Amino acid sequence: MKPVVKQTKKWLEDIVIKHNFCPFAKKELLRDSIRFYVIDSSDMAEALQALVDEFFYLDNHTETETTLVILPNGFNQFDDYLDLVALANALLEDQEYSGIYQLASFHPDYCFEGTDNDDPANYTNRSPYPTLHIIRETSLARAIASHPDVAGIPEQNIAYARKLGRDKLQSDLDLIRN
């Protein structure tokens, strides 16, 4: 297992699942239905083509519930990463995958619009590496239907992250990176 995959899996276990930032992640991790896919290229066009390749992979591997696309090279600047996210979402539309897949985004320097960089709320979307999460829309619909308060998840996560505090969350992330 590549070190970036090992660290991303540890982040999923020790932050996302441990703090219940995604109440649906534990089930899929236990089912071993999460694919960890590394795109080593730092080139935007190559990264986007690799993302399309992953859409094709998911089309043909229904046992894979979701993919975490890890981008360890070239997208470390948050603004560059946001450009990638915008193009990836446009690509989703262009390739007629809208309604089939959707993307969630994670980054070491993730910062929600309108929040300070040091706001602990940002840690709900901070990861060891820039990461795109490809989510099957049908799976998302099932998860939403089975959860009593999906709309409340972001607010609960923000409140919990702020309760834990920036120092604790940064320390947890640093332990994973090292």
Short mmCIF file of C-alpha atoms in Angstrom, two decimals:
data_model
loop_
_atom_site.label_atom_id
_atom_site.label_comp_id
_atom_site.label_asym_id
_atom_site.label_seq_id
_atom_site.Cartn_x
_atom_site.Cartn_y
_atom_site.Cartn_z
CA MET A 1 0.00 0.00 0.00
CA LYS A 2 1.40 3.38 -1.02
CA PRO A 3 2.18 5.74 1.89
CA VAL A 4 -0.34 8.31 0.60
CA VAL A 5 -3.06 5.64 0.60
CA LYS A 6 -2.06 4.46 4.07
CA GLN A 7 -2.23 8.03 5.40
CA THR A 8 -5.54 8.72 3.68
CA LYS A 9 -7.05 5.53 5.09
CA LYS A 10 -5.77 6.48 8.55
CA TRP A 11 -7.37 9.95 8.13
CA LEU A 12 -10.63 8.27 7.18
CA GLU A 13 -10.48 6.06 10.27
CA ASP A 14 -8.99 8.45 12.85
CA ILE A 15 -10.72 11.67 11.86
CA VAL A 16 -13.70 11.19 9.54
CA ILE A 17 -15.08 8.05 11.19
CA LYS A 18 -13.81 8.64 14.74
CA HIS A 19 -15.41 12.09 14.85
CA ASN A 20 -18.41 10.93 12.79
CA PHE A 21 -17.96 13.73 10.25
CA CYS A 22 -19.52 11.34 7.73
CA PRO A 23 -22.01 8.97 9.35
CA PHE A 24 -21.97 6.76 6.24
CA ALA A 25 -18.21 6.16 5.95
CA LYS A 26 -17.74 3.47 8.61
CA LYS A 27 -20.12 1.02 6.96
CA GLU A 28 -18.32 1.29 3.62
CA LEU A 29 -14.87 1.01 5.20
CA LEU A 30 -15.94 -2.16 7.03
CA ARG A 31 -17.40 -3.53 3.78
CA ASP A 32 -14.09 -2.73 2.06
CA SER A 33 -16.05 -0.96 -0.68
CA ILE A 34 -14.00 2.26 -0.70
CA ARG A 35 -11.41 2.51 -3.44
CA PHE A 36 -8.31 4.61 -2.84
CA TYR A 37 -7.05 5.82 -6.22
CA VAL A 38 -3.85 7.87 -6.50
CA ILE A 39 -3.32 10.28 -9.38
CA ASP A 40 0.39 11.04 -9.32
CA SER A 41 0.31 13.60 -12.12
CA SER A 42 0.59 17.29 -11.32
CA ASP A 43 -0.78 18.20 -14.75
CA MET A 44 -4.38 19.45 -14.71
CA ALA A 45 -5.39 17.77 -17.99
CA GLU A 46 -3.85 14.45 -16.97
CA ALA A 47 -5.53 14.59 -13.57
CA LEU A 48 -8.89 15.28 -15.18
CA GLN A 49 -8.44 12.42 -17.67
CA ALA A 50 -7.56 10.10 -14.78
CA LEU A 51 -10.75 11.24 -13.06
CA VAL A 52 -12.78 10.29 -16.16
CA ASP A 53 -10.99 6.93 -16.13
CA GLU A 54 -12.17 6.48 -12.55
CA PHE A 55 -15.77 7.23 -13.56
CA PHE A 56 -15.41 4.42 -16.13
CA TYR A 57 -13.94 2.15 -13.46
CA LEU A 58 -16.90 2.76 -11.17
CA ASP A 59 -19.30 2.14 -14.06
CA ASN A 60 -17.83 -1.35 -14.41
CA HIS A 61 -17.22 -2.20 -10.74
CA THR A 62 -20.50 -1.86 -8.89
CA GLU A 63 -19.02 -3.57 -5.84
CA THR A 64 -16.96 -0.41 -5.32
CA GLU A 65 -19.25 1.97 -3.51
CA THR A 66 -17.12 5.08 -3.66
CA THR A 67 -13.65 6.31 -4.56
CA LEU A 68 -11.29 8.64 -2.77
CA VAL A 69 -9.11 10.13 -5.51
CA ILE A 70 -5.86 11.23 -3.88
CA LEU A 71 -3.78 13.93 -5.60
CA PRO A 72 -0.44 14.13 -3.77
CA ASN A 73 1.33 16.21 -6.44
CA GLY A 74 0.63 19.60 -7.92
CA PHE A 75 -2.56 20.66 -6.16
CA ASN A 76 -1.17 21.62 -2.76
CA GLN A 77 -2.15 25.28 -3.17
CA PHE A 78 -5.80 25.52 -2.19
CA ASP A 79 -6.65 27.95 -5.00
CA ASP A 80 -5.14 25.59 -7.60
CA TYR A 81 -7.12 22.76 -6.07
CA LEU A 82 -10.34 24.80 -6.27
CA ASP A 83 -9.64 25.30 -9.98
CA LEU A 84 -9.35 21.52 -10.32
CA VAL A 85 -12.61 21.00 -8.42
CA ALA A 86 -14.43 23.47 -10.68
CA LEU A 87 -13.09 21.78 -13.81
CA ALA A 88 -13.85 18.32 -12.39
CA ASN A 89 -17.46 19.31 -11.74
CA ALA A 90 -17.73 20.73 -15.27
CA LEU A 91 -16.25 17.49 -16.59
CA LEU A 92 -18.84 15.52 -14.66
CA GLU A 93 -21.50 17.44 -16.60
CA ASP A 94 -19.68 17.25 -19.95
CA GLN A 95 -19.23 13.49 -19.67
CA GLU A 96 -22.93 13.12 -18.78
CA TYR A 97 -22.21 11.78 -15.31
CA SER A 98 -24.37 14.37 -13.57
CA GLY A 99 -27.01 12.46 -11.63
CA ILE A 100 -24.79 9.38 -11.56
CA TYR A 101 -21.84 10.67 -9.53
CA GLN A 102 -21.11 13.75 -7.52
CA LEU A 103 -17.90 15.08 -6.06
CA ALA A 104 -16.98 16.10 -2.55
CA SER A 105 -13.66 17.78 -1.87
CA PHE A 106 -11.01 17.62 0.83
CA HIS A 107 -7.69 19.43 1.11
CA PRO A 108 -4.98 20.02 3.76
CA ASP A 109 -5.78 23.76 3.68
CA TYR A 110 -9.52 23.51 3.14
CA CYS A 111 -11.30 26.71 4.10
CA PHE A 112 -15.04 27.20 3.82
CA GLU A 113 -16.09 30.42 2.16
CA GLY A 114 -16.73 33.06 4.80
CA THR A 115 -14.68 31.39 7.54
CA ASP A 116 -11.25 32.24 8.90
CA ASN A 117 -8.47 29.83 7.98
CA ASP A 118 -8.03 28.95 11.67
CA ASP A 119 -11.72 28.10 12.21
CA PRO A 120 -11.90 24.49 13.47
CA ALA A 121 -14.94 23.98 11.20
CA ASN A 122 -12.55 23.75 8.24
CA TYR A 123 -11.14 20.51 9.65
CA THR A 124 -14.31 18.67 8.68
CA ASN A 125 -12.93 18.88 5.11
CA ARG A 126 -9.19 18.87 5.78
CA SER A 127 -7.29 15.80 4.68
CA PRO A 128 -3.64 14.76 4.45
CA TYR A 129 -3.65 15.29 0.67
CA PRO A 130 -5.88 17.01 -1.87
CA THR A 131 -8.67 14.48 -2.38
CA LEU A 132 -11.77 14.23 -4.53
CA HIS A 133 -14.49 11.93 -3.29
CA ILE A 134 -16.59 10.36 -6.05
CA ILE A 135 -20.00 9.51 -4.62
CA ARG A 136 -22.63 7.41 -6.37
CA GLU A 137 -25.86 9.43 -6.48
CA THR A 138 -27.99 6.30 -5.90
CA SER A 139 -26.00 5.48 -2.78
CA LEU A 140 -26.31 9.03 -1.57
CA ALA A 141 -30.08 8.94 -2.06
CA ARG A 142 -30.31 5.70 -0.01
CA ALA A 143 -28.12 7.16 2.74
CA ILE A 144 -30.19 10.33 2.89
CA ALA A 145 -33.41 8.32 3.10
CA SER A 146 -32.05 6.23 5.98
CA HIS A 147 -30.65 9.10 8.07
CA PRO A 148 -32.97 10.95 10.45
CA ASP A 149 -31.38 14.39 9.99
CA VAL A 150 -29.12 14.69 6.94
CA ALA A 151 -29.62 18.45 6.79
CA GLY A 152 -28.26 18.74 10.32
CA ILE A 153 -24.99 16.90 9.63
CA PRO A 154 -22.96 19.97 8.54
CA GLU A 155 -24.10 22.05 11.51
CA GLN A 156 -23.40 19.19 13.93
CA ASN A 157 -19.95 18.70 12.40
CA ILE A 158 -19.12 22.39 12.68
CA ALA A 159 -20.25 22.54 16.31
CA TYR A 160 -18.31 19.39 17.18
CA ALA A 161 -15.15 20.56 15.38
CA ARG A 162 -15.30 23.86 17.23
CA LYS A 163 -15.75 22.00 20.51
CA LEU A 164 -12.68 19.86 19.78
CA GLY A 165 -10.72 22.96 18.79
CA ARG A 166 -8.17 23.77 16.14
CA ASP A 167 -5.15 22.56 18.12
CA LYS A 168 -6.60 19.08 18.71
CA LEU A 169 -7.72 18.65 15.10
CA GLN A 170 -4.42 19.96 13.69
CA SER A 171 -2.50 17.64 16.01
CA ASP A 172 -4.57 14.66 14.82
CA LEU A 173 -3.92 15.57 11.19
CA ASP A 174 -0.19 16.10 11.85
CA LEU A 175 0.06 12.63 13.43
CA ILE A 176 -1.39 11.12 10.27
CA ARG A 177 0.96 13.02 7.97
CA ASN A 178 4.08 12.00 9.92
#
